[in-house]
PDB file of N, CA and C in Angstrom:
ATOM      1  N   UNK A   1       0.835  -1.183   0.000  1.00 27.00           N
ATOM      2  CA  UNK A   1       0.000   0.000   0.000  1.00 27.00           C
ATOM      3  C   UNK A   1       0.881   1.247   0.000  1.00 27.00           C
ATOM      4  N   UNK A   2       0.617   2.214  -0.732  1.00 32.00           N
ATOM      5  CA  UNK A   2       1.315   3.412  -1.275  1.00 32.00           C
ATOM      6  C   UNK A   2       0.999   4.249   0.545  1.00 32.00           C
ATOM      7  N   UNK A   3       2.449   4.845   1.017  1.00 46.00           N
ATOM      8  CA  UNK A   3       2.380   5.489   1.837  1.00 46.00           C
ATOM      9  C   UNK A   3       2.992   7.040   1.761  1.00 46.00           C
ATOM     10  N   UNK A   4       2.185   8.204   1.672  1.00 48.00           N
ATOM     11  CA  UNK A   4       2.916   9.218   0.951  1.00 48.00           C
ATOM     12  C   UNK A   4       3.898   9.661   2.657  1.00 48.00           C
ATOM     13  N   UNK A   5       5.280   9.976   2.180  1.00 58.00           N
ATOM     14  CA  UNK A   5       6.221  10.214   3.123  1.00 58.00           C
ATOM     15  C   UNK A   5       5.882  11.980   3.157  1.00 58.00           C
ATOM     16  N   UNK A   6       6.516  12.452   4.680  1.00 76.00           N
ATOM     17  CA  UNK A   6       6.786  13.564   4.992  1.00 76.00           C
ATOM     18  C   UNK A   6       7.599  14.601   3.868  1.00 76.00           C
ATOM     19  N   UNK A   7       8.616  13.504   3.892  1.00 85.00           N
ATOM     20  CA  UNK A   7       9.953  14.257   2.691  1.00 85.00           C
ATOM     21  C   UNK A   7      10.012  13.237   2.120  1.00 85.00           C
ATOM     22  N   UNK A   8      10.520  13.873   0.728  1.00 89.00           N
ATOM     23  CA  UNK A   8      11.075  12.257  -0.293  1.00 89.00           C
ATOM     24  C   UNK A   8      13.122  13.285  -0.444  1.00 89.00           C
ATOM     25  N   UNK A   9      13.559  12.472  -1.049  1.00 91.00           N
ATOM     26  CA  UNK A   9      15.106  13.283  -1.342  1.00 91.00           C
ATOM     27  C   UNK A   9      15.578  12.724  -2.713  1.00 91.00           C
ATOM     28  N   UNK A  10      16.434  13.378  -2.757  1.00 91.00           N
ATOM     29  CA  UNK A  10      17.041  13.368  -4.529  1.00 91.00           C
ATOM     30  C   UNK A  10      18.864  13.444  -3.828  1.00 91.00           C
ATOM     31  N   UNK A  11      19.514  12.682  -3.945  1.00 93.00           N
ATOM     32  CA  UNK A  11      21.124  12.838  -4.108  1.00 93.00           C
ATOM     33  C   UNK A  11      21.663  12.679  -5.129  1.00 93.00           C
ATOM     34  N   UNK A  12      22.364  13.322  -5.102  1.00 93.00           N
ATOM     35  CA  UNK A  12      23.351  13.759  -6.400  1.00 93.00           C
ATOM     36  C   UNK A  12      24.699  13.982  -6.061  1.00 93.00           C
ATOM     37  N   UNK A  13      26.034  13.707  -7.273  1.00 94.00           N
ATOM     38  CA  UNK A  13      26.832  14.403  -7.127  1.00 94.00           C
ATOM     39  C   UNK A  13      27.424  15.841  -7.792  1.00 94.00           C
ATOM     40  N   UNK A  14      26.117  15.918  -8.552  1.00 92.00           N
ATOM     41  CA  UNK A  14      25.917  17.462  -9.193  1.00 92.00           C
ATOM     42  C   UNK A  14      25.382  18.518  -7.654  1.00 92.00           C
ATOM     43  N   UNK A  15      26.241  19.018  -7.525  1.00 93.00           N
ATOM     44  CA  UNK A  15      25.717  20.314  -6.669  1.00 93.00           C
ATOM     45  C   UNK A  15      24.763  21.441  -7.653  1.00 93.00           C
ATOM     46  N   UNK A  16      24.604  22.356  -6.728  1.00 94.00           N
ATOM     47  CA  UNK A  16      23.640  23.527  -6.862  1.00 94.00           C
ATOM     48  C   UNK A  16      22.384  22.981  -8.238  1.00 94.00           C
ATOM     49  N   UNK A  17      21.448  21.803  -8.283  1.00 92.00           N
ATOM     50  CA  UNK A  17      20.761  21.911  -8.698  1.00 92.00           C
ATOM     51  C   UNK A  17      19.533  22.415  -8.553  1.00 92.00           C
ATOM     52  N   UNK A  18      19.090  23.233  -9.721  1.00 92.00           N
ATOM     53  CA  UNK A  18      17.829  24.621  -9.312  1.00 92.00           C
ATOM     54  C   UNK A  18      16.529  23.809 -10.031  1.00 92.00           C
ATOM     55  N   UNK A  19      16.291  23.257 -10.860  1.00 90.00           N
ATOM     56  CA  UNK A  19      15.546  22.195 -11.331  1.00 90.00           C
ATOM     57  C   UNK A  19      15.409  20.725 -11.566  1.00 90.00           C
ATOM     58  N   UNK A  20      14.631  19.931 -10.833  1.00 86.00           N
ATOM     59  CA  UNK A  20      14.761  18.919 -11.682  1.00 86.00           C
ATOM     60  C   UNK A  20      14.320  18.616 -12.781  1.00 86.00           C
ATOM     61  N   UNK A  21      15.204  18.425 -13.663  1.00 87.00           N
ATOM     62  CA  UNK A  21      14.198  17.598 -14.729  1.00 87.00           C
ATOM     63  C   UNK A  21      14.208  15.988 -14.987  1.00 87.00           C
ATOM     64  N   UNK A  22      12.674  15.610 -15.289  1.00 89.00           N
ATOM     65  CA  UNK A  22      12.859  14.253 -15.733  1.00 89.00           C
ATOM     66  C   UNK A  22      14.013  13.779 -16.531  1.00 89.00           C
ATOM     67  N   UNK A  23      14.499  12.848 -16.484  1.00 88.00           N
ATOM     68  CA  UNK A  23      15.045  11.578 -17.324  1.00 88.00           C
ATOM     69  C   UNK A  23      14.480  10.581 -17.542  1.00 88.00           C
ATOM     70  N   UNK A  24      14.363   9.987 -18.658  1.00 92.00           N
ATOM     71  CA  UNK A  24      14.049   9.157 -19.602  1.00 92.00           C
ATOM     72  C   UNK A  24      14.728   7.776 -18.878  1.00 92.00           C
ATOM     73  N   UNK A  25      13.516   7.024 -18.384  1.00 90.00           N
ATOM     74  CA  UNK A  25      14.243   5.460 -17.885  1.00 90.00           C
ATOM     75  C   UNK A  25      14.294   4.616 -18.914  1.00 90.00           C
ATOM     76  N   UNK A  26      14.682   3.063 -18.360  1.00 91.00           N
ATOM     77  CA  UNK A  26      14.216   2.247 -19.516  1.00 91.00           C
ATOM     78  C   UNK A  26      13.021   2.006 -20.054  1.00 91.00           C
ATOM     79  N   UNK A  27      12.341   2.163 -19.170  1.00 94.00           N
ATOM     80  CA  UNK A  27      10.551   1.669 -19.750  1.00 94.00           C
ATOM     81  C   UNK A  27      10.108   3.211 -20.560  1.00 94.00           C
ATOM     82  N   UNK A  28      10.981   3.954 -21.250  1.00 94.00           N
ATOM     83  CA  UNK A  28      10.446   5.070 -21.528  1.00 94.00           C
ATOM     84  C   UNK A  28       9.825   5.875 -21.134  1.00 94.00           C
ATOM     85  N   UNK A  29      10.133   6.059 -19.649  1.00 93.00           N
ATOM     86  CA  UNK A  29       8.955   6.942 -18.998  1.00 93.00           C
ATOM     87  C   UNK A  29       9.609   7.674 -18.666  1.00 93.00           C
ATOM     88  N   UNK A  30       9.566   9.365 -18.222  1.00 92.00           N
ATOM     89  CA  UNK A  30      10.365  10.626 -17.703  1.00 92.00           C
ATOM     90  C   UNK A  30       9.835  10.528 -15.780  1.00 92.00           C
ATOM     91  N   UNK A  31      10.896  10.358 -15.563  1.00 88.00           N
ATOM     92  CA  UNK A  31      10.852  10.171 -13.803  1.00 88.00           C
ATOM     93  C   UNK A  31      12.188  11.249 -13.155  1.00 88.00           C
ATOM     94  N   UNK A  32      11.604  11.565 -12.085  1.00 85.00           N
ATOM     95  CA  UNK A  32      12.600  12.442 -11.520  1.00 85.00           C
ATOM     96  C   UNK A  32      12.832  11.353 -10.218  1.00 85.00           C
ATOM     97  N   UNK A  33      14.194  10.911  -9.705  1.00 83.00           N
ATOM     98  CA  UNK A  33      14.355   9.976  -8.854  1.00 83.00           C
ATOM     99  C   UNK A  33      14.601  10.533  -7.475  1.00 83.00           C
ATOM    100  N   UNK A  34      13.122   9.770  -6.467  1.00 88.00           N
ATOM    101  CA  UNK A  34      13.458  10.622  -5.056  1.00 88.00           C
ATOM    102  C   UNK A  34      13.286   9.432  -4.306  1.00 88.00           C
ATOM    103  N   UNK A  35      13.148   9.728  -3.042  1.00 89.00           N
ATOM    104  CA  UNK A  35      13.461   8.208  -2.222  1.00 89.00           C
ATOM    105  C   UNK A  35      13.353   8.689  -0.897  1.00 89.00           C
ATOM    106  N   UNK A  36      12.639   7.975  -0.232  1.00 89.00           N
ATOM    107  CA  UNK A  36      12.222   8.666   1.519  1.00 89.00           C
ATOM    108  C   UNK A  36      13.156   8.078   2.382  1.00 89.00           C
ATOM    109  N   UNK A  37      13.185   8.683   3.079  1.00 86.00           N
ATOM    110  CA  UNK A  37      13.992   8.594   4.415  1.00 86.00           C
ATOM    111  C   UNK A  37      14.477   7.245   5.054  1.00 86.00           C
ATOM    112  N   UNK A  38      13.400   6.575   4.651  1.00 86.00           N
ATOM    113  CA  UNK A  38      13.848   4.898   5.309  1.00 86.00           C
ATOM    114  C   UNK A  38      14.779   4.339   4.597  1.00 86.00           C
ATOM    115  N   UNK A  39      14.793   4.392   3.350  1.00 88.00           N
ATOM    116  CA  UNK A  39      15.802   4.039   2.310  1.00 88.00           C
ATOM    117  C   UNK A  39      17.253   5.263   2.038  1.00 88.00           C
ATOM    118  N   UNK A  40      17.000   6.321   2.589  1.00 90.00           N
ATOM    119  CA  UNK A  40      18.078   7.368   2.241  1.00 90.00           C
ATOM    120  C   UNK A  40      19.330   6.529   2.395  1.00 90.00           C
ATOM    121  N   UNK A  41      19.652   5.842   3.271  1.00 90.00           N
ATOM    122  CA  UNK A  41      21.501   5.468   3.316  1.00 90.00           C
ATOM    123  C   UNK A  41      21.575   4.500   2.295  1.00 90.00           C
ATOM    124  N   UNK A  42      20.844   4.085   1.316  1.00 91.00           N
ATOM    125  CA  UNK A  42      20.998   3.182   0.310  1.00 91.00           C
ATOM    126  C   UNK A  42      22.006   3.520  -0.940  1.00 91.00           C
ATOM    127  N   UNK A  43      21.455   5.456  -0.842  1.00 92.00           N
ATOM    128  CA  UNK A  43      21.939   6.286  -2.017  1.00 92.00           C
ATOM    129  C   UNK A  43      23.151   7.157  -1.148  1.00 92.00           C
ATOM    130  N   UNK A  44      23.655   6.992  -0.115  1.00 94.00           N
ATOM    131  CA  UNK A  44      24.999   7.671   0.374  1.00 94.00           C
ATOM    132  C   UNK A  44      26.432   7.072  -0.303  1.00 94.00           C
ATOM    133  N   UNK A  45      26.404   6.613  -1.531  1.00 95.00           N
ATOM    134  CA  UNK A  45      27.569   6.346  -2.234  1.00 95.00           C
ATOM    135  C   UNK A  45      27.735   6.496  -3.794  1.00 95.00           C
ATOM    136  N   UNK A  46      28.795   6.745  -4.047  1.00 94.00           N
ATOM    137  CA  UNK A  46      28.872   7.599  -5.481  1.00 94.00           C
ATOM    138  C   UNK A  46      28.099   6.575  -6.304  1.00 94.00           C
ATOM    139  N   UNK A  47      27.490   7.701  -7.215  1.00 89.00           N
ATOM    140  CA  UNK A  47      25.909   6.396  -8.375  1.00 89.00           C
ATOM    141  C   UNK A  47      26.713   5.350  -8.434  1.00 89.00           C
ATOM    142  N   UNK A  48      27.409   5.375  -9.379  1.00 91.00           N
ATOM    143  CA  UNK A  48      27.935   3.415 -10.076  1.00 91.00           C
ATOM    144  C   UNK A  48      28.381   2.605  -9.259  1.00 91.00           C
ATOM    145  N   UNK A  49      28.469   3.312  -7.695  1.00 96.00           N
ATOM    146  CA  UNK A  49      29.414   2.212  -6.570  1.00 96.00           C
ATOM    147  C   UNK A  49      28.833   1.064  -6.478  1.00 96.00           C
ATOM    148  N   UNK A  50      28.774  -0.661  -6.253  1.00 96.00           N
ATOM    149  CA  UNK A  50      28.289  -1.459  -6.195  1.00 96.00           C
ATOM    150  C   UNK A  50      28.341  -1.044  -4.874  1.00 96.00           C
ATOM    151  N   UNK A  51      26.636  -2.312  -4.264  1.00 95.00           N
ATOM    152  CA  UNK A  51      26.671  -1.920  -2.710  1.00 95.00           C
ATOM    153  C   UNK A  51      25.922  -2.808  -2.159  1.00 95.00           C
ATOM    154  N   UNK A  52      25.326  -3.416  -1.590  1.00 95.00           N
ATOM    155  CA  UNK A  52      24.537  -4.426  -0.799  1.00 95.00           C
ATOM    156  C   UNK A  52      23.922  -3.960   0.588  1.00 95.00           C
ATOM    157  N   UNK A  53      23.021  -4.052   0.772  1.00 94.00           N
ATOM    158  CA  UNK A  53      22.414  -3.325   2.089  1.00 94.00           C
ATOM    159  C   UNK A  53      21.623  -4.546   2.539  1.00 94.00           C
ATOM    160  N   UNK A  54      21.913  -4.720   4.502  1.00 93.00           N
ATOM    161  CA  UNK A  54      20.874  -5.699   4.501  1.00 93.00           C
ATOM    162  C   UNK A  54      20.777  -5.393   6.221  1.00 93.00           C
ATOM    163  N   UNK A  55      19.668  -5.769   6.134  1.00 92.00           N
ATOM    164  CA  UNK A  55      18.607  -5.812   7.284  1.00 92.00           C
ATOM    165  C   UNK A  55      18.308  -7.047   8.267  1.00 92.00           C
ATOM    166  N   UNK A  56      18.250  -6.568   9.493  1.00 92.00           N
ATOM    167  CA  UNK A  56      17.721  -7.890  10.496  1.00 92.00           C
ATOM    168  C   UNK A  56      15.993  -8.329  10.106  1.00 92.00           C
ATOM    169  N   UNK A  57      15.979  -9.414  10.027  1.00 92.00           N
ATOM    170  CA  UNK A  57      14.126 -10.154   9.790  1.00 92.00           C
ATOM    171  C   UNK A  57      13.769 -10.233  11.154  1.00 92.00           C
ATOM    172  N   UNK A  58      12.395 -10.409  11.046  1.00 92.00           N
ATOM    173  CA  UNK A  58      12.199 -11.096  12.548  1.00 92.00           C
ATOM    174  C   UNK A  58      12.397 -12.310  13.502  1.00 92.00           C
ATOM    175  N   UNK A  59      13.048 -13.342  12.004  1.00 94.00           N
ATOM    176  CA  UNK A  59      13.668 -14.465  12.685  1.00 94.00           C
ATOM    177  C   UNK A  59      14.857 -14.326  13.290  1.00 94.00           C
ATOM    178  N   UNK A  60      15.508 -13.089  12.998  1.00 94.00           N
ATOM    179  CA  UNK A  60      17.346 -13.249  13.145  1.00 94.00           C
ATOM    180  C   UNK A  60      17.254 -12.970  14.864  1.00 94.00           C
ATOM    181  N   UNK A  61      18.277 -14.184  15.136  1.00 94.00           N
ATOM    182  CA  UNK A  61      18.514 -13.855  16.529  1.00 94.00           C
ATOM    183  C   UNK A  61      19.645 -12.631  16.857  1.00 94.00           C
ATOM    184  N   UNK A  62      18.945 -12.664  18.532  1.00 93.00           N
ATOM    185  CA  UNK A  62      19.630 -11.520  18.567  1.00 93.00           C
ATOM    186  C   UNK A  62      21.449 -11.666  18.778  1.00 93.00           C
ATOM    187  N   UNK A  63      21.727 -13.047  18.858  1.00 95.00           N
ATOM    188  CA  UNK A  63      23.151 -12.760  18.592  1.00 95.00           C
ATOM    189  C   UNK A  63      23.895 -12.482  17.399  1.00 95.00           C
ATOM    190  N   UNK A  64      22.875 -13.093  16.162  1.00 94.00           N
ATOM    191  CA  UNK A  64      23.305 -12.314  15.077  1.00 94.00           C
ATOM    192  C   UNK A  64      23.153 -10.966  14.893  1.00 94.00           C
ATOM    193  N   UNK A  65      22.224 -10.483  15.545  1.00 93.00           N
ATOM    194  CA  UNK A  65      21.713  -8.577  15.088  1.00 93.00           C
ATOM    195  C   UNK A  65      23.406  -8.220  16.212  1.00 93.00           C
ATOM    196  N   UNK A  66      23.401  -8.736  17.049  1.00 93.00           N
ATOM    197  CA  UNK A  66      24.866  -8.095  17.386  1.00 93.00           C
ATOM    198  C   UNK A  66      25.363  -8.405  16.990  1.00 93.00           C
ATOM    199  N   UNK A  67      26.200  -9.403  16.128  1.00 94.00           N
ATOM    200  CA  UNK A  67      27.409  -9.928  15.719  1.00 94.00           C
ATOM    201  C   UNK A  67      27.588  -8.839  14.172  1.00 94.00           C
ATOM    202  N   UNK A  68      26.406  -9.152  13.052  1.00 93.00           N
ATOM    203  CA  UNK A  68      26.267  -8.476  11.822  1.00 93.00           C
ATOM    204  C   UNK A  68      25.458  -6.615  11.926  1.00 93.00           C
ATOM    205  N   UNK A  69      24.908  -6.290  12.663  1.00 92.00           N
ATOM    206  CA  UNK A  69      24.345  -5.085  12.656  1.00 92.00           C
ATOM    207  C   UNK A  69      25.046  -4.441  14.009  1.00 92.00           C
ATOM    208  N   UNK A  70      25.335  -4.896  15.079  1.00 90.00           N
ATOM    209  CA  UNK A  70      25.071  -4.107  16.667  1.00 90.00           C
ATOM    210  C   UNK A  70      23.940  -3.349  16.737  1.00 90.00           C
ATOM    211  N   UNK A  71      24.537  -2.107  16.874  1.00 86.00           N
ATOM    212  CA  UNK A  71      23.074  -1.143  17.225  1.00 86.00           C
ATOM    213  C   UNK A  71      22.507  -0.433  15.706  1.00 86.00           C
ATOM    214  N   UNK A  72      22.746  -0.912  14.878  1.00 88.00           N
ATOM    215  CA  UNK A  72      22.208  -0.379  13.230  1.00 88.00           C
ATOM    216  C   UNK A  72      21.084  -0.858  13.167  1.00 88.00           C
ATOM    217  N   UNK A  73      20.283  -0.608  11.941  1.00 86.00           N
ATOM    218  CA  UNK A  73      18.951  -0.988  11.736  1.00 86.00           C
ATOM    219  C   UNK A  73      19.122  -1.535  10.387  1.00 86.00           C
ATOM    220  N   UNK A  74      20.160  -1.239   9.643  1.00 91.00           N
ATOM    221  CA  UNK A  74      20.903  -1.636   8.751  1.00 91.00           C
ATOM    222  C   UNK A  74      22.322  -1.604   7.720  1.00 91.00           C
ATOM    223  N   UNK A  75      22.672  -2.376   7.437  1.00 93.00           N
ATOM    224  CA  UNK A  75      24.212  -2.015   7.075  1.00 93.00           C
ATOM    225  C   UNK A  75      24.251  -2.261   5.459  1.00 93.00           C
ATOM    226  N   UNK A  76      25.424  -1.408   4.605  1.00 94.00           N
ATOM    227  CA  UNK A  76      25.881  -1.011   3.394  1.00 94.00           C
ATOM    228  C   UNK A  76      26.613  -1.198   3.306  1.00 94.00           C
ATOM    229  N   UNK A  77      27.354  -2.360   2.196  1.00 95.00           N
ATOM    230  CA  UNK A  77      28.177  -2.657   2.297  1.00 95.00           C
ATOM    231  C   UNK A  77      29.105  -2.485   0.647  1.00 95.00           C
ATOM    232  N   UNK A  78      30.168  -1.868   0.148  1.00 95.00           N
ATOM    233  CA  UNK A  78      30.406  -2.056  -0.973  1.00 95.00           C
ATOM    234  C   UNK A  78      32.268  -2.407  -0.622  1.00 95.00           C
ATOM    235  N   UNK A  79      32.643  -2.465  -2.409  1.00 95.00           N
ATOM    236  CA  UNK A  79      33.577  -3.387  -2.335  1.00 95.00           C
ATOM    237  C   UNK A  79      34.560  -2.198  -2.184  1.00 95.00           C
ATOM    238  N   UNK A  80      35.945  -2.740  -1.244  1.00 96.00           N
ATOM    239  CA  UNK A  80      36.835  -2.460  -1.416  1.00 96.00           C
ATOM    240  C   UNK A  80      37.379  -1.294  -1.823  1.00 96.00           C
ATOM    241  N   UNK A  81      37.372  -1.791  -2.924  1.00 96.00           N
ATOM    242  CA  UNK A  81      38.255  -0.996  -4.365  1.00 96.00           C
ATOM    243  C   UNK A  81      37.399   0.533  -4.535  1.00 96.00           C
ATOM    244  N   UNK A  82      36.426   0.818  -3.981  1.00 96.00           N
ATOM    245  CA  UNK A  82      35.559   1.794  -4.146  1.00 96.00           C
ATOM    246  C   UNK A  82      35.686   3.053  -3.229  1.00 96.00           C
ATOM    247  N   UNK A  83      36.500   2.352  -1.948  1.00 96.00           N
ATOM    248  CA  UNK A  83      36.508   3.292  -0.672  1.00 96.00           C
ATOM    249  C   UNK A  83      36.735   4.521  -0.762  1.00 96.00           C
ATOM    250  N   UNK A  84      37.853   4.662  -1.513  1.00 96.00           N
ATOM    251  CA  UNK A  84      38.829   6.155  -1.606  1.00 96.00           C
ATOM    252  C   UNK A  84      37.469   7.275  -1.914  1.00 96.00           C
ATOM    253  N   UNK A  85      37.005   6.329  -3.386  1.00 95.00           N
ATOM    254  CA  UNK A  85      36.514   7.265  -4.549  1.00 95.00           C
ATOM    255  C   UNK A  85      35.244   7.709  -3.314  1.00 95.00           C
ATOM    256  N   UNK A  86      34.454   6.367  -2.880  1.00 95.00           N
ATOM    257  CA  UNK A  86      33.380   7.225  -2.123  1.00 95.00           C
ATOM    258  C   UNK A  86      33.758   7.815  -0.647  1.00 95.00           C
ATOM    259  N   UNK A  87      35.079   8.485  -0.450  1.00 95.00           N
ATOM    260  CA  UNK A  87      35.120   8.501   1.001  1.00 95.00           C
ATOM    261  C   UNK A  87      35.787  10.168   0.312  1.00 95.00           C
ATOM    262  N   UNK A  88      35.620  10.427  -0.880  1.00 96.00           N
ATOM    263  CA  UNK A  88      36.702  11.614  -1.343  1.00 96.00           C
ATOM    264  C   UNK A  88      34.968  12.092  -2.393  1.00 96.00           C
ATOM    265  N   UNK A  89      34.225  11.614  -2.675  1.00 96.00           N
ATOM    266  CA  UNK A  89      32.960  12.020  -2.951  1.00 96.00           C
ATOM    267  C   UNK A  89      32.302  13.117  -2.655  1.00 96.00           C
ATOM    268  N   UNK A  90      31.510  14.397  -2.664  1.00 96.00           N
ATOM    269  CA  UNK A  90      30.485  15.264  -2.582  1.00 96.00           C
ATOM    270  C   UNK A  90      29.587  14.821  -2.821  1.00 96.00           C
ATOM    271  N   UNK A  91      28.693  14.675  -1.806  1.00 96.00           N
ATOM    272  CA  UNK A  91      27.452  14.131  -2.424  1.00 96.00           C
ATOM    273  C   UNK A  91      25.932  15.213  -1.524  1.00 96.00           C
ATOM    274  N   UNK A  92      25.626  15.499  -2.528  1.00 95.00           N
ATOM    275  CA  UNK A  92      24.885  16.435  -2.167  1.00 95.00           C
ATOM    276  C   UNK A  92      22.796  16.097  -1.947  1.00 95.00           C
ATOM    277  N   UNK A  93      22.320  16.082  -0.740  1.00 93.00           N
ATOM    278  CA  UNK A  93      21.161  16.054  -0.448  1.00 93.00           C
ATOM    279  C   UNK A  93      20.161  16.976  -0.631  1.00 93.00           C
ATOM    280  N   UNK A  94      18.727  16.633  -1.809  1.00 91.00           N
ATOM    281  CA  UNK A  94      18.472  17.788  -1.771  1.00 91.00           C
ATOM    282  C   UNK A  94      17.025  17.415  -1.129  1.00 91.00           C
ATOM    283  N   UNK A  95      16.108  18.181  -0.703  1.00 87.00           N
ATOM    284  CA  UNK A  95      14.565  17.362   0.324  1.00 87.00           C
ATOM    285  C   UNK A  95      13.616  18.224  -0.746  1.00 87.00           C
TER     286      UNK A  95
END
């Protein structure tokens, strides 16, 4: 069921953007890409970075939620080879 959020956000590593405009996806449709708050740390790494994000279920015990999460609600994980580029990144939030 569609839940409309407070804020949605747009990140980028283009600063000072004054408009969005649509882009053209694959299914041919013009979408401007925003994303709410629960998902925001999904998009905290430069676009093309590969990344994996994962979450405790309600089966996971709790020695795994400490062992793989501790006190997170969820963790992001990308490779390696990527660190510098996204740790030397601007990445700009816009609401």
């Amino acid at each position: 069921m569609y839940q409309n959020p407070s804020s949605v956000f747009h990140v980028s590593e283009e600063r000072h953007i004054e408009t969005f405009a649509p882009r053209i996806d694959r299914s041919g449709e013009a979408r401007v890409w925003a994303i709410s708050n629960a998902r925001l740390h999904k998009y905290l790494l430069p676009r093309n970075c590969p990344r994996v994000t994962f979450y405790a279920r309600p089966e996971t015990t709790p020695a795994d939620r400490r062992t793989f999460l501790e006190d997170c609600e969820a963790v992001v994980a990308m490779e390696r080879v990527w660190w510098t580029r996204a740790s030397q990144t601007h990445l700009t939030i816009y609401e």
